[in-house]
Amino acid sequence: MEFRRLGRSGLTISEIAYGNWITHGSQVEEDAAVACIRAALDAGITTFDTADVYAETRAEAVLGRALKDQRRESIEVFTKVYFPTGPGQNDRGLGRKHILESIDGSLRRLQTDYVDLYQAHRYDHTTPLEETMEAFADVVRSGKALYIGVSEWTADQLRAGHGLARELNVPLVSNQPQYSALWRVIEGEVVPASEELGIGQIVWSPIAQGVLTGKYKPGAQPPAGSRATDDKGGAAFVARWLRDDVLERVQQLRPLADQAGLSLAQLAVAWVLQNSNVSAAIIGASRPEQVTENVKAAGVTFDADLLKAVDDVLDPVVERDPALTAGHEGNA
């Protein structure tokens, strides 16, 4: 495993992080989920990302039980707040009440006294940003979080949030956007702003919900048991990529992966890590062997010819529009 600083902060994290977005507490039984976390630890991963909303809070609880015997100082635990976690009007968003109640619920489920990074899961257009940042500052000052971050914020939102965080003397150090060789919407505006502010990217879906593994073939039905056949939410996220023009281009990456001595999944994870503003790539898994394989992307470097070859293959199907950053609409 290789390690990087999270933005310009003093926090060191594993450049491949383990996340339990769709799988834990919903798609995968707990024994399998724990086996995946153990495989991540065995592979040298120290950074674990979750959110209160994942599997209706069950994902945090699974992660907490799996990590409870680990030396707390040797791992980094990240979670998030924003999406609804209950039926009440204040069980959502980034208002003070929801943030302060949610951090306590997350800590209880994670079985820890603090999280290393507490993240705004989206931008809240209905709450004054000053209220949100003051509540996050209180979470940090109470010792319940060491750093704060955001997810899917636009460049302007990052600048505004970072400015308030500096006034409040709390460290806003990260953004968690979707990023892959197919989905590059952060490159035009978010990455330059983040480099200016000292914010690092913790990117999710580096293999484009599994599409960049090459397991989905043009003109063929999705494999049984794949995310595209998951009726618990996974299928909706992968659907945008299940077009023959995309799938044909992905298959054309195989010779490049072979040339680099990598699987397609490893190529995809290593590709996002070539961006110097990326502090970590989050991988998920439903089986331990997926973790073992994907961590082999750590420490891989591409030469300019390989990067250009990947770009040449994928260019016609790459999405780059910065307006698709989720923070523009506050959507999922």
mmCIF file of C-alpha atoms in Angstrom:
data_model
loop_
_atom_site.group_PDB
_atom_site.id
_atom_site.type_symbol
_atom_site.label_atom_id
_atom_site.label_comp_id
_atom_site.label_asym_id
_atom_site.label_seq_id
_atom_site.Cartn_x
_atom_site.Cartn_y
_atom_site.Cartn_z
ATOM 1 C CA MET A 1 0.000 0.000 0.000
ATOM 2 C CA GLU A 2 1.055 3.577 -0.713
ATOM 3 C CA PHE A 3 -0.004 6.581 1.366
ATOM 4 C CA ARG A 4 -0.793 10.215 0.608
ATOM 5 C CA ARG A 5 -1.606 13.361 2.546
ATOM 6 C CA LEU A 6 -5.261 14.386 2.507
ATOM 7 C CA GLY A 7 -5.016 17.657 0.628
ATOM 8 C CA ARG A 8 -2.559 19.975 2.355
ATOM 9 C CA SER A 9 -3.514 18.637 5.790
ATOM 10 C CA GLY A 10 -1.277 16.659 8.107
ATOM 11 C CA LEU A 11 -3.508 13.565 7.839
ATOM 12 C CA THR A 12 -1.942 10.615 6.018
ATOM 13 C CA ILE A 13 -4.347 8.102 4.443
ATOM 14 C CA SER A 14 -4.023 4.997 2.298
ATOM 15 C CA GLU A 15 -4.252 5.946 -1.367
ATOM 16 C CA ILE A 16 -6.829 3.203 -1.760
ATOM 17 C CA ALA A 17 -9.655 3.531 0.742
ATOM 18 C CA TYR A 18 -12.377 0.996 1.473
ATOM 19 C CA GLY A 19 -16.004 2.124 1.175
ATOM 20 C CA ASN A 20 -19.268 0.362 1.971
ATOM 21 C CA TRP A 21 -21.805 2.419 0.028
ATOM 22 C CA ILE A 22 -24.138 -0.073 -1.662
ATOM 23 C CA THR A 23 -22.958 -3.399 -0.323
ATOM 24 C CA HIS A 24 -22.773 -3.510 3.453
ATOM 25 C CA GLY A 25 -26.041 -3.839 5.335
ATOM 26 C CA SER A 26 -28.032 -4.338 2.154
ATOM 27 C CA GLN A 27 -26.546 -6.243 -0.789
ATOM 28 C CA VAL A 28 -24.046 -8.344 1.176
ATOM 29 C CA GLU A 29 -24.573 -10.388 4.341
ATOM 30 C CA GLU A 30 -22.584 -9.252 7.354
ATOM 31 C CA ASP A 31 -20.183 -12.210 7.376
ATOM 32 C CA ALA A 32 -19.183 -11.411 3.790
ATOM 33 C CA ALA A 33 -18.935 -7.705 4.571
ATOM 34 C CA VAL A 34 -16.631 -8.367 7.515
ATOM 35 C CA ALA A 35 -14.498 -10.677 5.358
ATOM 36 C CA CYS A 36 -14.077 -7.824 2.853
ATOM 37 C CA ILE A 37 -13.019 -5.410 5.603
ATOM 38 C CA ARG A 38 -10.524 -7.975 6.921
ATOM 39 C CA ALA A 39 -9.130 -8.350 3.403
ATOM 40 C CA ALA A 40 -8.770 -4.570 3.196
ATOM 41 C CA LEU A 41 -6.853 -4.487 6.470
ATOM 42 C CA ASP A 42 -4.667 -7.393 5.360
ATOM 43 C CA ALA A 43 -3.874 -5.502 2.143
ATOM 44 C CA GLY A 44 -2.672 -2.468 4.087
ATOM 45 C CA ILE A 45 -5.739 -0.260 3.690
ATOM 46 C CA THR A 46 -6.073 2.007 6.725
ATOM 47 C CA THR A 47 -8.808 4.363 5.487
ATOM 48 C CA PHE A 48 -12.500 3.394 5.690
ATOM 49 C CA ASP A 49 -15.348 5.510 4.328
ATOM 50 C CA THR A 50 -19.049 5.181 5.081
ATOM 51 C CA ALA A 51 -22.131 7.393 5.650
ATOM 52 C CA ASP A 52 -25.071 7.467 8.017
ATOM 53 C CA VAL A 53 -27.537 7.004 5.150
ATOM 54 C CA TYR A 54 -25.934 3.872 3.692
ATOM 55 C CA ALA A 55 -28.312 0.927 4.139
ATOM 56 C CA GLU A 56 -30.417 3.111 6.455
ATOM 57 C CA THR A 57 -27.573 3.409 9.013
ATOM 58 C CA ARG A 58 -26.766 -0.331 8.968
ATOM 59 C CA ALA A 59 -23.544 0.145 6.964
ATOM 60 C CA GLU A 60 -22.002 2.241 9.745
ATOM 61 C CA ALA A 61 -22.934 -0.416 12.288
ATOM 62 C CA VAL A 62 -21.380 -3.202 10.190
ATOM 63 C CA LEU A 63 -18.171 -1.199 9.808
ATOM 64 C CA GLY A 64 -18.071 -0.418 13.523
ATOM 65 C CA ARG A 65 -18.383 -4.062 14.499
ATOM 66 C CA ALA A 66 -15.741 -5.112 11.965
ATOM 67 C CA LEU A 67 -13.183 -2.523 13.138
ATOM 68 C CA LYS A 68 -13.822 -2.572 16.899
ATOM 69 C CA ASP A 69 -10.751 -4.700 17.648
ATOM 70 C CA GLN A 70 -8.373 -2.545 15.602
ATOM 71 C CA ARG A 71 -5.968 -0.092 17.191
ATOM 72 C CA ARG A 72 -7.927 3.129 16.683
ATOM 73 C CA GLU A 73 -4.842 5.260 16.061
ATOM 74 C CA SER A 74 -3.817 2.996 13.170
ATOM 75 C CA ILE A 75 -6.941 3.526 11.042
ATOM 76 C CA GLU A 76 -8.837 6.478 9.606
ATOM 77 C CA VAL A 77 -12.630 6.383 9.767
ATOM 78 C CA PHE A 78 -14.677 8.735 7.581
ATOM 79 C CA THR A 79 -18.456 9.230 7.565
ATOM 80 C CA LYS A 80 -20.995 11.705 6.181
ATOM 81 C CA VAL A 81 -24.206 13.576 6.980
ATOM 82 C CA TYR A 82 -26.961 15.133 4.819
ATOM 83 C CA PHE A 83 -29.439 12.597 3.441
ATOM 84 C CA PRO A 84 -32.564 11.571 5.420
ATOM 85 C CA THR A 85 -31.996 9.103 8.255
ATOM 86 C CA GLY A 86 -35.480 9.294 9.743
ATOM 87 C CA PRO A 87 -39.058 10.522 9.130
ATOM 88 C CA GLY A 88 -38.756 13.946 10.775
ATOM 89 C CA GLN A 89 -38.290 17.232 8.976
ATOM 90 C CA ASN A 90 -34.984 17.729 10.811
ATOM 91 C CA ASP A 91 -33.725 14.205 10.047
ATOM 92 C CA ARG A 92 -32.031 15.521 6.900
ATOM 93 C CA GLY A 93 -29.932 18.340 5.515
ATOM 94 C CA LEU A 94 -27.111 20.350 7.046
ATOM 95 C CA GLY A 95 -28.940 22.278 9.723
ATOM 96 C CA ARG A 96 -27.380 22.496 13.178
ATOM 97 C CA LYS A 97 -29.870 20.114 14.794
ATOM 98 C CA HIS A 98 -29.335 17.351 12.236
ATOM 99 C CA ILE A 99 -25.539 17.662 12.198
ATOM 100 C CA LEU A 100 -25.126 17.579 15.984
ATOM 101 C CA GLU A 101 -27.568 14.702 16.410
ATOM 102 C CA SER A 102 -26.155 12.783 13.463
ATOM 103 C CA ILE A 103 -22.547 12.814 14.627
ATOM 104 C CA ASP A 104 -23.609 11.231 17.914
ATOM 105 C CA GLY A 105 -25.570 8.521 16.077
ATOM 106 C CA SER A 106 -22.638 7.818 13.770
ATOM 107 C CA LEU A 107 -20.160 7.544 16.635
ATOM 108 C CA ARG A 108 -22.464 5.166 18.479
ATOM 109 C CA ARG A 109 -22.864 2.898 15.441
ATOM 110 C CA LEU A 110 -19.166 3.068 14.561
ATOM 111 C CA GLN A 111 -18.205 2.290 18.195
ATOM 112 C CA THR A 112 -15.655 5.077 18.336
ATOM 113 C CA ASP A 113 -15.189 8.340 20.219
ATOM 114 C CA TYR A 114 -14.350 10.313 17.085
ATOM 115 C CA VAL A 115 -14.158 10.131 13.299
ATOM 116 C CA ASP A 116 -11.100 11.309 11.453
ATOM 117 C CA LEU A 117 -13.180 13.058 8.785
ATOM 118 C CA TYR A 118 -16.810 14.229 8.954
ATOM 119 C CA GLN A 119 -18.213 15.129 5.542
ATOM 120 C CA ALA A 120 -21.173 17.083 4.209
ATOM 121 C CA HIS A 121 -22.641 14.431 1.902
ATOM 122 C CA ARG A 122 -24.065 17.097 -0.437
ATOM 123 C CA TYR A 123 -24.498 20.862 -0.456
ATOM 124 C CA ASP A 124 -27.638 21.997 1.369
ATOM 125 C CA HIS A 125 -29.345 24.756 -0.587
ATOM 126 C CA THR A 126 -32.013 25.179 2.117
ATOM 127 C CA THR A 127 -29.705 25.995 5.062
ATOM 128 C CA PRO A 128 -27.415 29.013 5.423
ATOM 129 C CA LEU A 129 -23.846 27.916 4.798
ATOM 130 C CA GLU A 130 -22.774 29.862 7.904
ATOM 131 C CA GLU A 131 -25.006 27.668 10.103
ATOM 132 C CA THR A 132 -23.652 24.500 8.537
ATOM 133 C CA MET A 133 -20.021 25.468 8.947
ATOM 134 C CA GLU A 134 -20.522 26.690 12.531
ATOM 135 C CA ALA A 135 -22.106 23.332 13.421
ATOM 136 C CA PHE A 136 -19.211 21.458 11.808
ATOM 137 C CA ALA A 137 -16.781 23.664 13.712
ATOM 138 C CA ASP A 138 -18.508 22.722 16.968
ATOM 139 C CA VAL A 139 -18.204 19.032 16.052
ATOM 140 C CA VAL A 140 -14.456 19.490 15.592
ATOM 141 C CA ARG A 141 -14.029 21.542 18.776
ATOM 142 C CA SER A 142 -15.907 18.907 20.766
ATOM 143 C CA GLY A 143 -13.371 16.313 19.640
ATOM 144 C CA LYS A 144 -15.948 14.249 17.759
ATOM 145 C CA ALA A 145 -14.205 14.821 14.396
ATOM 146 C CA LEU A 146 -10.627 15.776 13.554
ATOM 147 C CA TYR A 147 -11.216 17.220 10.078
ATOM 148 C CA ILE A 148 -14.190 18.205 7.959
ATOM 149 C CA GLY A 149 -14.837 17.550 4.292
ATOM 150 C CA VAL A 150 -17.594 17.704 1.715
ATOM 151 C CA SER A 151 -18.901 15.569 -1.129
ATOM 152 C CA GLU A 152 -19.902 16.635 -4.629
ATOM 153 C CA TRP A 153 -19.579 20.369 -4.010
ATOM 154 C CA THR A 154 -18.978 22.733 -6.909
ATOM 155 C CA ALA A 155 -15.899 24.944 -7.164
ATOM 156 C CA ASP A 156 -17.832 28.001 -5.928
ATOM 157 C CA GLN A 157 -19.292 26.036 -3.014
ATOM 158 C CA LEU A 158 -15.831 24.789 -2.078
ATOM 159 C CA ARG A 159 -14.448 28.327 -2.067
ATOM 160 C CA ALA A 160 -17.301 29.627 0.089
ATOM 161 C CA GLY A 161 -17.130 26.726 2.534
ATOM 162 C CA HIS A 162 -13.351 26.867 2.770
ATOM 163 C CA GLY A 163 -13.442 30.615 3.445
ATOM 164 C CA LEU A 164 -15.871 30.172 6.343
ATOM 165 C CA ALA A 165 -13.881 27.235 7.698
ATOM 166 C CA ARG A 166 -10.744 29.391 7.797
ATOM 167 C CA GLU A 167 -12.609 32.123 9.672
ATOM 168 C CA LEU A 168 -13.762 29.499 12.177
ATOM 169 C CA ASN A 169 -10.253 27.977 12.431
ATOM 170 C CA VAL A 170 -11.358 24.476 11.463
ATOM 171 C CA PRO A 171 -9.726 22.325 8.753
ATOM 172 C CA LEU A 172 -11.890 21.741 5.654
ATOM 173 C CA VAL A 173 -9.527 19.430 3.807
ATOM 174 C CA SER A 174 -11.399 17.227 1.337
ATOM 175 C CA ASN A 175 -14.056 16.746 -1.301
ATOM 176 C CA GLN A 176 -15.542 13.399 -2.242
ATOM 177 C CA PRO A 177 -16.662 13.436 -5.887
ATOM 178 C CA GLN A 178 -17.445 10.758 -8.405
ATOM 179 C CA TYR A 179 -14.403 10.385 -10.660
ATOM 180 C CA SER A 180 -13.293 7.811 -13.192
ATOM 181 C CA ALA A 181 -11.771 7.576 -16.644
ATOM 182 C CA LEU A 182 -15.360 7.856 -17.932
ATOM 183 C CA TRP A 183 -16.683 10.523 -15.509
ATOM 184 C CA ARG A 184 -14.325 13.509 -15.433
ATOM 185 C CA VAL A 185 -16.655 16.386 -14.523
ATOM 186 C CA ILE A 186 -14.368 17.587 -11.692
ATOM 187 C CA GLU A 187 -11.372 18.240 -13.925
ATOM 188 C CA GLY A 188 -12.473 21.572 -15.392
ATOM 189 C CA GLU A 189 -13.408 23.536 -12.253
ATOM 190 C CA VAL A 190 -13.398 21.503 -9.023
ATOM 191 C CA VAL A 191 -9.805 20.239 -9.252
ATOM 192 C CA PRO A 192 -8.261 23.664 -10.009
ATOM 193 C CA ALA A 193 -10.205 25.235 -7.137
ATOM 194 C CA SER A 194 -9.198 22.418 -4.813
ATOM 195 C CA GLU A 195 -5.538 22.734 -5.716
ATOM 196 C CA GLU A 196 -5.768 26.449 -4.936
ATOM 197 C CA LEU A 197 -7.432 25.779 -1.544
ATOM 198 C CA GLY A 198 -5.398 22.766 -0.463
ATOM 199 C CA ILE A 199 -8.365 20.393 -0.691
ATOM 200 C CA GLY A 200 -7.782 16.770 -1.689
ATOM 201 C CA GLN A 201 -10.181 14.536 -3.594
ATOM 202 C CA ILE A 202 -11.354 11.220 -2.108
ATOM 203 C CA VAL A 203 -12.945 9.825 -5.240
ATOM 204 C CA TRP A 204 -15.774 7.342 -5.423
ATOM 205 C CA SER A 205 -16.699 4.923 -8.189
ATOM 206 C CA PRO A 206 -13.273 4.833 -9.886
ATOM 207 C CA ILE A 207 -14.399 1.761 -11.860
ATOM 208 C CA ALA A 208 -17.682 3.444 -12.894
ATOM 209 C CA GLN A 209 -19.952 1.149 -10.895
ATOM 210 C CA GLY A 210 -18.139 -1.860 -12.331
ATOM 211 C CA VAL A 211 -18.332 -0.895 -15.999
ATOM 212 C CA LEU A 212 -14.565 -0.366 -16.253
ATOM 213 C CA THR A 213 -13.942 -3.963 -15.165
ATOM 214 C CA GLY A 214 -15.072 -5.036 -18.639
ATOM 215 C CA LYS A 215 -17.589 -7.536 -17.259
ATOM 216 C CA TYR A 216 -20.456 -5.857 -19.117
ATOM 217 C CA LYS A 217 -20.245 -6.773 -22.796
ATOM 218 C CA PRO A 218 -21.864 -4.875 -25.690
ATOM 219 C CA GLY A 219 -25.026 -6.549 -26.936
ATOM 220 C CA ALA A 220 -25.140 -8.967 -23.991
ATOM 221 C CA GLN A 221 -27.266 -9.196 -20.854
ATOM 222 C CA PRO A 222 -25.521 -8.118 -17.616
ATOM 223 C CA PRO A 223 -23.929 -11.041 -15.729
ATOM 224 C CA ALA A 224 -26.074 -12.625 -13.035
ATOM 225 C CA GLY A 225 -25.302 -11.179 -9.618
ATOM 226 C CA SER A 226 -23.713 -8.007 -11.002
ATOM 227 C CA ARG A 227 -24.638 -4.524 -9.816
ATOM 228 C CA ALA A 228 -26.693 -4.005 -12.970
ATOM 229 C CA THR A 229 -29.054 -6.764 -11.800
ATOM 230 C CA ASP A 230 -29.281 -5.545 -8.194
ATOM 231 C CA ASP A 231 -32.820 -4.472 -7.325
ATOM 232 C CA LYS A 232 -31.697 -2.756 -4.092
ATOM 233 C CA GLY A 233 -30.338 0.350 -5.781
ATOM 234 C CA GLY A 234 -27.177 -0.623 -7.599
ATOM 235 C CA ALA A 235 -28.805 -0.990 -11.010
ATOM 236 C CA ALA A 236 -29.928 2.636 -11.115
ATOM 237 C CA PHE A 237 -26.361 3.921 -10.768
ATOM 238 C CA VAL A 238 -24.781 1.693 -13.393
ATOM 239 C CA ALA A 239 -27.554 2.149 -15.986
ATOM 240 C CA ARG A 240 -26.074 5.306 -17.557
ATOM 241 C CA TRP A 241 -23.039 3.366 -18.766
ATOM 242 C CA LEU A 242 -24.784 0.298 -20.190
ATOM 243 C CA ARG A 243 -24.689 1.574 -23.755
ATOM 244 C CA ASP A 244 -22.980 -0.350 -26.492
ATOM 245 C CA ASP A 245 -20.807 2.607 -27.527
ATOM 246 C CA VAL A 246 -19.434 2.835 -23.961
ATOM 247 C CA LEU A 247 -19.050 -0.921 -23.501
ATOM 248 C CA GLU A 248 -17.256 -1.299 -26.831
ATOM 249 C CA ARG A 249 -14.763 1.403 -25.850
ATOM 250 C CA VAL A 250 -14.114 -0.265 -22.494
ATOM 251 C CA GLN A 251 -13.304 -3.544 -24.243
ATOM 252 C CA GLN A 252 -10.748 -1.662 -26.342
ATOM 253 C CA LEU A 253 -8.826 -0.904 -23.129
ATOM 254 C CA ARG A 254 -7.921 -4.582 -22.660
ATOM 255 C CA PRO A 255 -4.685 -4.487 -24.715
ATOM 256 C CA LEU A 256 -3.576 -1.394 -22.771
ATOM 257 C CA ALA A 257 -4.246 -3.121 -19.441
ATOM 258 C CA ASP A 258 -2.373 -6.213 -20.644
ATOM 259 C CA GLN A 259 0.543 -4.034 -21.725
ATOM 260 C CA ALA A 260 0.662 -2.495 -18.220
ATOM 261 C CA GLY A 261 0.339 -5.894 -16.537
ATOM 262 C CA LEU A 262 -2.976 -4.914 -14.955
ATOM 263 C CA SER A 263 -6.565 -6.092 -14.992
ATOM 264 C CA LEU A 264 -9.098 -3.600 -16.359
ATOM 265 C CA ALA A 265 -10.271 -2.824 -12.808
ATOM 266 C CA GLN A 266 -6.708 -2.196 -11.662
ATOM 267 C CA LEU A 267 -6.118 0.024 -14.691
ATOM 268 C CA ALA A 268 -9.220 2.061 -13.783
ATOM 269 C CA VAL A 269 -8.242 2.527 -10.129
ATOM 270 C CA ALA A 270 -4.640 3.338 -11.018
ATOM 271 C CA TRP A 271 -5.863 5.847 -13.622
ATOM 272 C CA VAL A 272 -7.608 8.077 -11.053
ATOM 273 C CA LEU A 273 -4.533 7.933 -8.820
ATOM 274 C CA GLN A 274 -2.462 9.543 -11.586
ATOM 275 C CA ASN A 275 -4.256 12.814 -10.784
ATOM 276 C CA SER A 276 -2.077 14.551 -8.184
ATOM 277 C CA ASN A 277 -5.124 16.187 -6.561
ATOM 278 C CA VAL A 278 -6.579 12.756 -5.747
ATOM 279 C CA SER A 279 -5.667 11.744 -2.200
ATOM 280 C CA ALA A 280 -7.447 8.380 -2.319
ATOM 281 C CA ALA A 281 -9.628 6.206 -4.507
ATOM 282 C CA ILE A 282 -12.485 4.440 -2.740
ATOM 283 C CA ILE A 283 -13.076 0.814 -3.674
ATOM 284 C CA GLY A 284 -16.007 -1.327 -2.596
ATOM 285 C CA ALA A 285 -16.421 -5.073 -2.691
ATOM 286 C CA SER A 286 -18.889 -7.867 -2.221
ATOM 287 C CA ARG A 287 -16.143 -10.521 -2.091
ATOM 288 C CA PRO A 288 -12.709 -10.376 -0.394
ATOM 289 C CA GLU A 289 -10.874 -11.347 -3.588
ATOM 290 C CA GLN A 290 -12.134 -8.136 -5.226
ATOM 291 C CA VAL A 291 -10.317 -6.136 -2.553
ATOM 292 C CA THR A 292 -7.141 -8.185 -2.950
ATOM 293 C CA GLU A 293 -7.129 -7.600 -6.703
ATOM 294 C CA ASN A 294 -8.010 -3.908 -6.709
ATOM 295 C CA VAL A 295 -5.365 -2.904 -4.166
ATOM 296 C CA LYS A 296 -2.742 -3.949 -6.699
ATOM 297 C CA ALA A 297 -3.412 -0.574 -8.330
ATOM 298 C CA ALA A 298 -1.595 1.114 -5.439
ATOM 299 C CA GLY A 299 1.750 2.604 -6.404
ATOM 300 C CA VAL A 300 1.244 2.073 -10.147
ATOM 301 C CA THR A 301 2.452 4.909 -12.354
ATOM 302 C CA PHE A 302 1.491 5.471 -15.985
ATOM 303 C CA ASP A 303 3.802 6.935 -18.565
ATOM 304 C CA ALA A 304 2.521 9.682 -20.836
ATOM 305 C CA ASP A 305 1.974 7.277 -23.732
ATOM 306 C CA LEU A 306 -0.337 5.037 -21.690
ATOM 307 C CA LEU A 307 -2.345 7.988 -20.382
ATOM 308 C CA LYS A 308 -2.753 9.285 -23.933
ATOM 309 C CA ALA A 309 -3.755 5.843 -25.202
ATOM 310 C CA VAL A 310 -6.483 5.562 -22.562
ATOM 311 C CA ASP A 311 -7.718 9.042 -23.455
ATOM 312 C CA ASP A 312 -7.749 8.238 -27.161
ATOM 313 C CA VAL A 313 -9.870 5.121 -26.604
ATOM 314 C CA LEU A 314 -12.407 6.659 -24.218
ATOM 315 C CA ASP A 315 -12.620 10.244 -25.472
ATOM 316 C CA PRO A 316 -15.871 9.860 -27.491
ATOM 317 C CA VAL A 317 -17.790 8.560 -24.453
ATOM 318 C CA VAL A 318 -16.214 10.552 -21.587
ATOM 319 C CA GLU A 319 -18.481 12.909 -19.597
ATOM 320 C CA ARG A 320 -16.763 16.205 -18.745
ATOM 321 C CA ASP A 321 -19.567 18.736 -18.176
ATOM 322 C CA PRO A 322 -18.871 20.507 -14.819
ATOM 323 C CA ALA A 323 -22.587 21.300 -14.545
ATOM 324 C CA LEU A 324 -23.149 17.621 -13.738
ATOM 325 C CA THR A 325 -21.420 18.008 -10.356
ATOM 326 C CA ALA A 326 -24.159 16.989 -7.932
ATOM 327 C CA GLY A 327 -23.777 20.138 -5.846
ATOM 328 C CA HIS A 328 -25.388 22.189 -8.626
ATOM 329 C CA GLU A 329 -28.767 20.730 -7.698
ATOM 330 C CA GLY A 330 -28.141 19.156 -4.312
ATOM 331 C CA ASN A 331 -29.237 15.819 -5.727
ATOM 332 C CA ALA A 332 -28.092 12.255 -5.120
#
